[in-house]
mmCIF file of N, CA, C and O in Angstrom:
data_model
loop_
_atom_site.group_PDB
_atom_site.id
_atom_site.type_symbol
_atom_site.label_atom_id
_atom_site.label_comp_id
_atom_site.label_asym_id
_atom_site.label_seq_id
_atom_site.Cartn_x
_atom_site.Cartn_y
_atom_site.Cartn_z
ATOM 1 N N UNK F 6 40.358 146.279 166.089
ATOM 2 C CA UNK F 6 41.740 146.562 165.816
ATOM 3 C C UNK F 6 42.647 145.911 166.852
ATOM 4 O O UNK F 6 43.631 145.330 166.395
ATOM 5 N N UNK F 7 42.506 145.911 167.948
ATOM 6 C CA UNK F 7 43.274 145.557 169.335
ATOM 7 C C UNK F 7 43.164 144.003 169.311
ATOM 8 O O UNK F 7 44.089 143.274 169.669
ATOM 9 N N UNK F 8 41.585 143.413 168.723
ATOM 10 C CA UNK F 8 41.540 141.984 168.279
ATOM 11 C C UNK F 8 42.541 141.586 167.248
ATOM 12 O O UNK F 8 43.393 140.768 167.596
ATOM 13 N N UNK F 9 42.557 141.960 166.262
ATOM 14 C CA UNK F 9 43.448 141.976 165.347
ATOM 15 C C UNK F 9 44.961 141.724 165.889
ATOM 16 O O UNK F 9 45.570 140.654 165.887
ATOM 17 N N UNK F 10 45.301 142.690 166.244
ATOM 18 C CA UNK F 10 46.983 142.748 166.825
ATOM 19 C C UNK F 10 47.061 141.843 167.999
ATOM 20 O O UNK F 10 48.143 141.293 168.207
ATOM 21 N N UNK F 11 46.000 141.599 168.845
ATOM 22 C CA UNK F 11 46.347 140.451 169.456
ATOM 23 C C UNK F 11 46.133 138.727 168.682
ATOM 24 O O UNK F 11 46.790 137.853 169.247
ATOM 25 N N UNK F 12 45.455 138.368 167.726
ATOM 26 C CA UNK F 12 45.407 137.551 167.155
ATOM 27 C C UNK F 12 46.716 137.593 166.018
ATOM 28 O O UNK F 12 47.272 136.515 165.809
ATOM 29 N N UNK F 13 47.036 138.375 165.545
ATOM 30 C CA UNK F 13 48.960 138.046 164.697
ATOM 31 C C UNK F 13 49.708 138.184 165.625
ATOM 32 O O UNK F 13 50.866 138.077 165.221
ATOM 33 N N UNK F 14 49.632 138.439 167.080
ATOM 34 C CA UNK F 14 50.539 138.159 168.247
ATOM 35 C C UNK F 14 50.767 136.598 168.512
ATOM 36 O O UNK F 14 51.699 135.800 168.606
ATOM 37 N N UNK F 15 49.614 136.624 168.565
ATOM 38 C CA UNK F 15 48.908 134.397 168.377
ATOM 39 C C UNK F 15 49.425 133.959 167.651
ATOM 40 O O UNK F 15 50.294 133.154 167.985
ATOM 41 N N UNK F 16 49.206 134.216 166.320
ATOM 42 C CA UNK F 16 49.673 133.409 165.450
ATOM 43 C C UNK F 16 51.224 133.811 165.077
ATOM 44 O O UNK F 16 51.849 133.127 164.267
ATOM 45 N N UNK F 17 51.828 135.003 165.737
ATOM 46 C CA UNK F 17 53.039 134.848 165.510
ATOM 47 C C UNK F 17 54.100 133.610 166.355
ATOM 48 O O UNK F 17 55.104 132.995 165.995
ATOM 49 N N UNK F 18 53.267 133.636 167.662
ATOM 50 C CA UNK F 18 53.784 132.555 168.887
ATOM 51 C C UNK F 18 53.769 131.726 168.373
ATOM 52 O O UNK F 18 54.756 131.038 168.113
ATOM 53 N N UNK F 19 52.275 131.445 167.947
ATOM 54 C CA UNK F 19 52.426 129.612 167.379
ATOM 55 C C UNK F 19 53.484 129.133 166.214
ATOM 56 O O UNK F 19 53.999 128.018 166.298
ATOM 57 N N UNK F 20 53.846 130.190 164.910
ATOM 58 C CA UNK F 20 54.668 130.188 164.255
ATOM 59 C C UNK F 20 55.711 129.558 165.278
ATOM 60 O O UNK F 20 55.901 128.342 165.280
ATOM 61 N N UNK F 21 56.273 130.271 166.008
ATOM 62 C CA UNK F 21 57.601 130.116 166.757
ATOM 63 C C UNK F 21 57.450 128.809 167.309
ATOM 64 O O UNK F 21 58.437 128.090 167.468
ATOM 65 N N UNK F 22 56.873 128.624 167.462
ATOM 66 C CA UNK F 22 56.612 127.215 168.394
ATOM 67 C C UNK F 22 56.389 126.210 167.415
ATOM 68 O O UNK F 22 56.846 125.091 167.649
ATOM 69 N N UNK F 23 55.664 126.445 166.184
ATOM 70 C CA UNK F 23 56.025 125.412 165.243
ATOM 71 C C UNK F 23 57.195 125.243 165.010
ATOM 72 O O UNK F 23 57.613 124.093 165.147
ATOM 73 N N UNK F 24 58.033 126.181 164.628
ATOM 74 C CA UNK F 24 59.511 125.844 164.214
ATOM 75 C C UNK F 24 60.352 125.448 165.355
ATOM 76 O O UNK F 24 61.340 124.724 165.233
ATOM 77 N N UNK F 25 59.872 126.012 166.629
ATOM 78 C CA UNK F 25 60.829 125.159 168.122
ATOM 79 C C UNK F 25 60.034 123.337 167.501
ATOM 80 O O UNK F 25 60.613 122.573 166.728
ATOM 81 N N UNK F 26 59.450 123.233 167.769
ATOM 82 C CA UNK F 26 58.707 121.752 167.022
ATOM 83 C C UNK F 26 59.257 120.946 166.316
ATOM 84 O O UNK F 26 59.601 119.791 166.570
ATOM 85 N N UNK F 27 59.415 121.899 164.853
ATOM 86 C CA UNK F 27 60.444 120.716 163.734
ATOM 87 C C UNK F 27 61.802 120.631 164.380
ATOM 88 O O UNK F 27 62.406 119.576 164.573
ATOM 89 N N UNK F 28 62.289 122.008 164.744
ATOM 90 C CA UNK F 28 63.337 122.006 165.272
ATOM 91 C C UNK F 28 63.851 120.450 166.246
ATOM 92 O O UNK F 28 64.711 119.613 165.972
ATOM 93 N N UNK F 29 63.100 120.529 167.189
ATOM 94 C CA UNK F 29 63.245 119.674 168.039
ATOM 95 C C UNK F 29 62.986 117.911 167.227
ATOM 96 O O UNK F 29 63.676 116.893 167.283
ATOM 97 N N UNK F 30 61.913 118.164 166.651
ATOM 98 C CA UNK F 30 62.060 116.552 165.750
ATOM 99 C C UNK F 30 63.222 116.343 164.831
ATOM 100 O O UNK F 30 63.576 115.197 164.552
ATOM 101 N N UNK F 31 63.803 117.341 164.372
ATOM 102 C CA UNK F 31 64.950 117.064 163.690
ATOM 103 C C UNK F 31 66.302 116.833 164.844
ATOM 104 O O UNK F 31 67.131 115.972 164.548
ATOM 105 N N UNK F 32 66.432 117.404 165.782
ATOM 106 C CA UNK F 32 67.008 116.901 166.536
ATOM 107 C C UNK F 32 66.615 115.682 167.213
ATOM 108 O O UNK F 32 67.497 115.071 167.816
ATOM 109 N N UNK F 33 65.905 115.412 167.212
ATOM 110 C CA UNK F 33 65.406 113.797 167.756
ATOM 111 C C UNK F 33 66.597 112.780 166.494
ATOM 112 O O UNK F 33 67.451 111.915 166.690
ATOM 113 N N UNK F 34 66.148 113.354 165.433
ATOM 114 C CA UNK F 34 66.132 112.355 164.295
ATOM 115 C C UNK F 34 67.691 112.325 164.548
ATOM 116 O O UNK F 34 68.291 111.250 164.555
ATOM 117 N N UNK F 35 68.260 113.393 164.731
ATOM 118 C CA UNK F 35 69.718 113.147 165.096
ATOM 119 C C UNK F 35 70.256 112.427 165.526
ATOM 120 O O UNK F 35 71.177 111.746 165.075
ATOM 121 N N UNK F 36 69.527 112.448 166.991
ATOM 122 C CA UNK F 36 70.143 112.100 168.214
ATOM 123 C C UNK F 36 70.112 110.408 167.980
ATOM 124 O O UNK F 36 71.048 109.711 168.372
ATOM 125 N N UNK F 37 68.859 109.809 167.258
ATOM 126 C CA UNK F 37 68.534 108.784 167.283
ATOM 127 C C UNK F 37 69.788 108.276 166.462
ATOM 128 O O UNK F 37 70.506 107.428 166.993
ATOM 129 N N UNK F 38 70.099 108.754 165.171
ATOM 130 C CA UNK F 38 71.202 108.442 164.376
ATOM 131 C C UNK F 38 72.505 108.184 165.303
ATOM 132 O O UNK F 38 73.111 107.114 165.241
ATOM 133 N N UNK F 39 72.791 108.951 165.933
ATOM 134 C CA UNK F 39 73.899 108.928 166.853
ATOM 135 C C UNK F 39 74.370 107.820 167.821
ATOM 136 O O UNK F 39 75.352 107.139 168.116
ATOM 137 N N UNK F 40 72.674 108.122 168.236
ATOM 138 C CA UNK F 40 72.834 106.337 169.242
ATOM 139 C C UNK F 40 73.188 105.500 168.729
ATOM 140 O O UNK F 40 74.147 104.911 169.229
ATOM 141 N N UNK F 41 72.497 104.900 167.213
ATOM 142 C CA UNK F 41 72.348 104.032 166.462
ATOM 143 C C UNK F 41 74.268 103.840 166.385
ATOM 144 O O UNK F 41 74.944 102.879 166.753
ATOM 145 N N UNK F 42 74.641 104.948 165.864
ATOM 146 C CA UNK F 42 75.970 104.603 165.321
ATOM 147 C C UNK F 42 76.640 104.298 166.549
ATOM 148 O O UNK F 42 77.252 103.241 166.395
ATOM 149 N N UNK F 43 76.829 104.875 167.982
ATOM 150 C CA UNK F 43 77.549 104.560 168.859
ATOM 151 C C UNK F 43 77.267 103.273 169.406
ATOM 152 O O UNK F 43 78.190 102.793 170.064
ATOM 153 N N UNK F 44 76.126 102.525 169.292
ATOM 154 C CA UNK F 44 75.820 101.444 169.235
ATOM 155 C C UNK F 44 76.349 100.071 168.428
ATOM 156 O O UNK F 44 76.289 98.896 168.788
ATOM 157 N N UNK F 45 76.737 100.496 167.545
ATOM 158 C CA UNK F 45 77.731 100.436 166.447
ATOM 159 C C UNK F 45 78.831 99.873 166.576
ATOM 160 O O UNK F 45 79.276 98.739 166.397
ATOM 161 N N UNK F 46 79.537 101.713 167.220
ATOM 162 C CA UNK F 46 80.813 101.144 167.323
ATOM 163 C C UNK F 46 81.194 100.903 168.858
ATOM 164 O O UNK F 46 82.366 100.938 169.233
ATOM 165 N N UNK F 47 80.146 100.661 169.697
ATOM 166 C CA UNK F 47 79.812 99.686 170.736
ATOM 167 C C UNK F 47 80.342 97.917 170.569
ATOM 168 O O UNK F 47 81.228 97.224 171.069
ATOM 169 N N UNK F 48 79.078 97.685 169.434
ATOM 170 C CA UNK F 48 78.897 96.491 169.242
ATOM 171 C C UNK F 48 80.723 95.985 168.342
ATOM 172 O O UNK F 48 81.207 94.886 168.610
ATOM 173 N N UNK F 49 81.474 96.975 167.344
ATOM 174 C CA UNK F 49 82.370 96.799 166.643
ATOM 175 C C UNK F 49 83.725 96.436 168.001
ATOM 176 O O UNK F 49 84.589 95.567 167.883
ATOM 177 N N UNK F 50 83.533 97.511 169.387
ATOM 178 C CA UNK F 50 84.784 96.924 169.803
ATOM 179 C C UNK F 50 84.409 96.165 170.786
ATOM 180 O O UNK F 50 85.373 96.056 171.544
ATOM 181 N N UNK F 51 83.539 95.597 171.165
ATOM 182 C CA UNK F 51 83.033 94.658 172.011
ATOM 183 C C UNK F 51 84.083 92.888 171.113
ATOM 184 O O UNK F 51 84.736 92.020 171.692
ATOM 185 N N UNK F 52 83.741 93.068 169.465
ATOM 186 C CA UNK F 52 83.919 92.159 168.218
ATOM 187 C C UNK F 52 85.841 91.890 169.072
ATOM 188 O O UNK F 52 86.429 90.962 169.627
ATOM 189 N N UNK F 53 86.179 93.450 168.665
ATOM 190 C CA UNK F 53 87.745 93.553 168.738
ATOM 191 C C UNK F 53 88.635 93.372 169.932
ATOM 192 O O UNK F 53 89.823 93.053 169.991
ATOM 193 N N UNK F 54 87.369 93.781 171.292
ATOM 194 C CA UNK F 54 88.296 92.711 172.104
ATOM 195 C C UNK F 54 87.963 91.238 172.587
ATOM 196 O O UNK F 54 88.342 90.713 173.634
ATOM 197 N N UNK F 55 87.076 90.620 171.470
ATOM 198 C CA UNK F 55 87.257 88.941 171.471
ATOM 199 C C UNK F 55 88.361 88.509 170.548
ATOM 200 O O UNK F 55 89.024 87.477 170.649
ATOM 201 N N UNK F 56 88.469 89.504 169.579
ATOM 202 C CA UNK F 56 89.616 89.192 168.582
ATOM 203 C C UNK F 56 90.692 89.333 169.153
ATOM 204 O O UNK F 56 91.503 88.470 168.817
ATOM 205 N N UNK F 57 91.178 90.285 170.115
ATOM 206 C CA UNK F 57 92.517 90.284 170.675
ATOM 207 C C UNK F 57 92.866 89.227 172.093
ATOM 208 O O UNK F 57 93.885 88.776 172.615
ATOM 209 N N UNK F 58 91.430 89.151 172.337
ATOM 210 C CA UNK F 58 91.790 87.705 173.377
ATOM 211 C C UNK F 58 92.222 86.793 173.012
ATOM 212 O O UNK F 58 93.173 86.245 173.569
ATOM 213 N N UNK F 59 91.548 86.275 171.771
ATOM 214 C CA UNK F 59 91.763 85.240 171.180
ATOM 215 C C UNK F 59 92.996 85.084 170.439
ATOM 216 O O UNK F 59 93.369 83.928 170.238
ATOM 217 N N UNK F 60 93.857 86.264 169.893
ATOM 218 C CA UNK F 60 95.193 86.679 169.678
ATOM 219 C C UNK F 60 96.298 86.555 170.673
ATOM 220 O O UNK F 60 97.452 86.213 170.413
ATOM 221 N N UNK F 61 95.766 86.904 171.956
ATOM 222 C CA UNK F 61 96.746 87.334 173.180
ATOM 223 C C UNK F 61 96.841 85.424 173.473
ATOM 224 O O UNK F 61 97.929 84.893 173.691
ATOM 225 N N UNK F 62 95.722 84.736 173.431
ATOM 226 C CA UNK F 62 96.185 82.924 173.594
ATOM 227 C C UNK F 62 97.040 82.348 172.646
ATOM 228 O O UNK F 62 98.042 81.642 172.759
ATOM 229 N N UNK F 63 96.376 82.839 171.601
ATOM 230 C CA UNK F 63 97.386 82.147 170.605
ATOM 231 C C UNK F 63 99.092 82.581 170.447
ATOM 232 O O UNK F 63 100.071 81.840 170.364
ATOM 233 N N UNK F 64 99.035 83.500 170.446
ATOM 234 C CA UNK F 64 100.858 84.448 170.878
ATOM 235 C C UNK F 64 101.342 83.489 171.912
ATOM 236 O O UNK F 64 102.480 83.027 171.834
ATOM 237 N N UNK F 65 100.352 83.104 173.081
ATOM 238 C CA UNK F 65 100.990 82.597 174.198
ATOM 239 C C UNK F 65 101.258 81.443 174.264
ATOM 240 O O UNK F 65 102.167 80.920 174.907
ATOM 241 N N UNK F 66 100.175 80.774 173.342
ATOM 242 C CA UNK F 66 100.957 79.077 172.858
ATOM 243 C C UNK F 66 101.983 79.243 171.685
ATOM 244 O O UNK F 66 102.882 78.414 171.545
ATOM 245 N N UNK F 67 101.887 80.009 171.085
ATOM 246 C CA UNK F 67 103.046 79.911 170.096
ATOM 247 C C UNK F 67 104.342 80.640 170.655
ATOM 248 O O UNK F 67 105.452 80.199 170.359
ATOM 249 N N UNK F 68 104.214 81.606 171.355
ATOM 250 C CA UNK F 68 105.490 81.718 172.273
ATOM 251 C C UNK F 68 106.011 80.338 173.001
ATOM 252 O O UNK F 68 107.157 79.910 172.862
ATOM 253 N N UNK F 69 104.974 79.694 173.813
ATOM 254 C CA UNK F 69 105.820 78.948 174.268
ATOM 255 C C UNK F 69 106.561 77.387 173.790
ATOM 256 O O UNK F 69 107.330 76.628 174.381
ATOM 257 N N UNK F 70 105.770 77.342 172.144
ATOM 258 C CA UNK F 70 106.245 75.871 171.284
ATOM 259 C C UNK F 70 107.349 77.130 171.172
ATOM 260 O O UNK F 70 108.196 77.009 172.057
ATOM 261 N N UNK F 71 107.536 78.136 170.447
ATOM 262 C CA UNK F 71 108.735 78.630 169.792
ATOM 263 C C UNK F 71 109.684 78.582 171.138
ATOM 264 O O UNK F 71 110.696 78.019 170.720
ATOM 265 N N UNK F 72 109.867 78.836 172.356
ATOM 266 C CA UNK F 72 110.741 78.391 173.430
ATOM 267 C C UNK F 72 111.189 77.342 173.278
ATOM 268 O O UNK F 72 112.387 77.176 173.047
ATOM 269 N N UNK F 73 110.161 76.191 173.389
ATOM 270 C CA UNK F 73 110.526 74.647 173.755
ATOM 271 C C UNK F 73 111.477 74.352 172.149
ATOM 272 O O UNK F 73 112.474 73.631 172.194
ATOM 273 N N UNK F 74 111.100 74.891 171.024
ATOM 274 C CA UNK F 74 111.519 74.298 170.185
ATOM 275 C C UNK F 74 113.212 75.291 170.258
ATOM 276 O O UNK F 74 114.216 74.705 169.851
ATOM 277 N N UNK F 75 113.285 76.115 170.561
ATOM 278 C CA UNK F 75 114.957 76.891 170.455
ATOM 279 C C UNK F 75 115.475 76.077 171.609
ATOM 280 O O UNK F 75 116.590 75.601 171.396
ATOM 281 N N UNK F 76 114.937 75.796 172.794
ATOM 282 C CA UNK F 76 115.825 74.557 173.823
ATOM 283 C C UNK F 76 116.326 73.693 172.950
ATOM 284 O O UNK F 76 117.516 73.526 172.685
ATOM 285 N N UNK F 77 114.976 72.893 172.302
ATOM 286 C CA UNK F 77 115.629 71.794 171.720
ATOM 287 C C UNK F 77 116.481 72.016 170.857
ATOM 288 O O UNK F 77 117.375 71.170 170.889
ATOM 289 N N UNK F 78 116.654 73.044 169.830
ATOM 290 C CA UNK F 78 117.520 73.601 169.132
ATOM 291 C C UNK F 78 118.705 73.600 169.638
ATOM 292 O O UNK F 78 119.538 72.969 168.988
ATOM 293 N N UNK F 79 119.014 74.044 170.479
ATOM 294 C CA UNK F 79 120.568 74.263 171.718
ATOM 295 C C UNK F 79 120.981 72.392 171.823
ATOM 296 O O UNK F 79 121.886 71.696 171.362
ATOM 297 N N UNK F 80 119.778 72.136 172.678
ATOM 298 C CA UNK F 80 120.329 70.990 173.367
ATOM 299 C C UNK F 80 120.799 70.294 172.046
ATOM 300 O O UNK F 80 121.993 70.005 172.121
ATOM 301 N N UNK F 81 120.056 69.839 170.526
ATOM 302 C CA UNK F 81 120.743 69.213 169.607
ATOM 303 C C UNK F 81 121.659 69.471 168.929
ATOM 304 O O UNK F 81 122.187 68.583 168.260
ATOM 305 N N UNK F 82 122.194 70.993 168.901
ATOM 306 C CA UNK F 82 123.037 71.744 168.578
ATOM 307 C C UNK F 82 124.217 71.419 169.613
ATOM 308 O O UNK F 82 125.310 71.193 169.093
ATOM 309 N N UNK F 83 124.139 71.367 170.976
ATOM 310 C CA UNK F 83 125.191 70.890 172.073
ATOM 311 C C UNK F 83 125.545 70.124 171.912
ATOM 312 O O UNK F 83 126.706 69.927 172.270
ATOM 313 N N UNK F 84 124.712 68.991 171.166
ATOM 314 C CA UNK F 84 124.928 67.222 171.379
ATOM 315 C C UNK F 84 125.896 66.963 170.290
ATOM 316 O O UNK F 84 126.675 66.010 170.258
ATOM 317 N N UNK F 85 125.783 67.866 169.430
ATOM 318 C CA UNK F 85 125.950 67.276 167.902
ATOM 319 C C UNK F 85 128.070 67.476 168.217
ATOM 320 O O UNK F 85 129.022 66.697 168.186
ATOM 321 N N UNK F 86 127.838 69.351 168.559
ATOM 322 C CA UNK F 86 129.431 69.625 169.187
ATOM 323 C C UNK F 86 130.191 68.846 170.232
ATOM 324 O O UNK F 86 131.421 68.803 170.232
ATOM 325 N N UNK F 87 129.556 68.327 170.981
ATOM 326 C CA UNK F 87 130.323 67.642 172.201
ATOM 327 C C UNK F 87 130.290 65.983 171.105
ATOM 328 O O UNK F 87 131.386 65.425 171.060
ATOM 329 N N UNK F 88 129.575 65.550 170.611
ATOM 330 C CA UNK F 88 129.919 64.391 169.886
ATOM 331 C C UNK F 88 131.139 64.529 169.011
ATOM 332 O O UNK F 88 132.166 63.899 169.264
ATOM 333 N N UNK F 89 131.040 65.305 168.039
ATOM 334 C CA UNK F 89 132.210 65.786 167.224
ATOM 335 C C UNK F 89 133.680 66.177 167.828
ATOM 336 O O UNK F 89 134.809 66.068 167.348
ATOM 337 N N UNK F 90 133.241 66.636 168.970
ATOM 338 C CA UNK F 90 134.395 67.063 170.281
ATOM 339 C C UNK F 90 135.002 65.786 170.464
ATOM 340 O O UNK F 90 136.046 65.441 169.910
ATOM 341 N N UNK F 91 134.353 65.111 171.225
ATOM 342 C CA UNK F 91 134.696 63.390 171.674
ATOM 343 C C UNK F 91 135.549 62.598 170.395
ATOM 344 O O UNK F 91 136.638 62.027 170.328
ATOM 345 N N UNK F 92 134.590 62.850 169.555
ATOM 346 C CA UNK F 92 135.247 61.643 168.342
ATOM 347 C C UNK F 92 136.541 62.186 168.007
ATOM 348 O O UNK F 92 137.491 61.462 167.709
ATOM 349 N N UNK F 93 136.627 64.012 168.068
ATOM 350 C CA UNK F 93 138.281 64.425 167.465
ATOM 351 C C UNK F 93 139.001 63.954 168.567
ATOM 352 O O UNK F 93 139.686 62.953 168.357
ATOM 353 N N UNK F 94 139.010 64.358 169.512
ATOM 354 C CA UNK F 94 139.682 63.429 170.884
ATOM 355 C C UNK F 94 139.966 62.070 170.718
ATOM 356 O O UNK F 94 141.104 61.615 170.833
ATOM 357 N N UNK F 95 138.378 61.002 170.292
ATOM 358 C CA UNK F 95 139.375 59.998 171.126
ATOM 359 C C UNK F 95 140.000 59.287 169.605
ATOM 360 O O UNK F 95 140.364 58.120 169.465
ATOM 361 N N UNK F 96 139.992 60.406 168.521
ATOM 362 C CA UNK F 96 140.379 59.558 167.224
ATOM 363 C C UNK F 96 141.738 60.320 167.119
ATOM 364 O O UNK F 96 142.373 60.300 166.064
ATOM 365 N N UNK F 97 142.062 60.813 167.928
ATOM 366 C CA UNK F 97 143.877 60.860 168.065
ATOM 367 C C UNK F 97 144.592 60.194 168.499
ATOM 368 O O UNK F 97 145.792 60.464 168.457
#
């Protein structure tokens, strides 16, 4: 009898310990998922800041043609008024 109740004591432990078991492999399986994805979106913004480098150069050459080209804008815009200026002048 005392064999008895200590052997479904046994096999109640091991029960428990099977299910700490799956338990724990299903959390594995998790955890592994998790990595996987943060790995992911590791690898996704690693992508996004070559894309914004490569954005932040290009802004910076096209900022500076769009400069050079509003100078030249002015300066041919100046030239055109001070010509037109001159000619009403000296055609009086």
């Amino acid at each position: 009898m005392i064999d008895d109740q200590r052997l479904e004591r046994i096999e109640k432990k091991l029960d428990t310990l099977s299910d700490a078991v799956v338990s724990l492999a299903r959390m594995e399986e998790r955890m592994i998922t998790l990595f996987k994805r943060m790995d992911s979106y590791d690898e996704n913004q690693r992508e996004m800041g070559k894309r914004v480098g490569h954005l932040e150069k290009s802004t910076s050459a096209n900022g500076q043609m769009l400069r050079f080209a509003e100078r030249l804008f002015w300066i041919i815009a100046s030239s055109v008024v001070a010509y037109f200026a001159l000619k009403l002048r000296g055609g009086q």
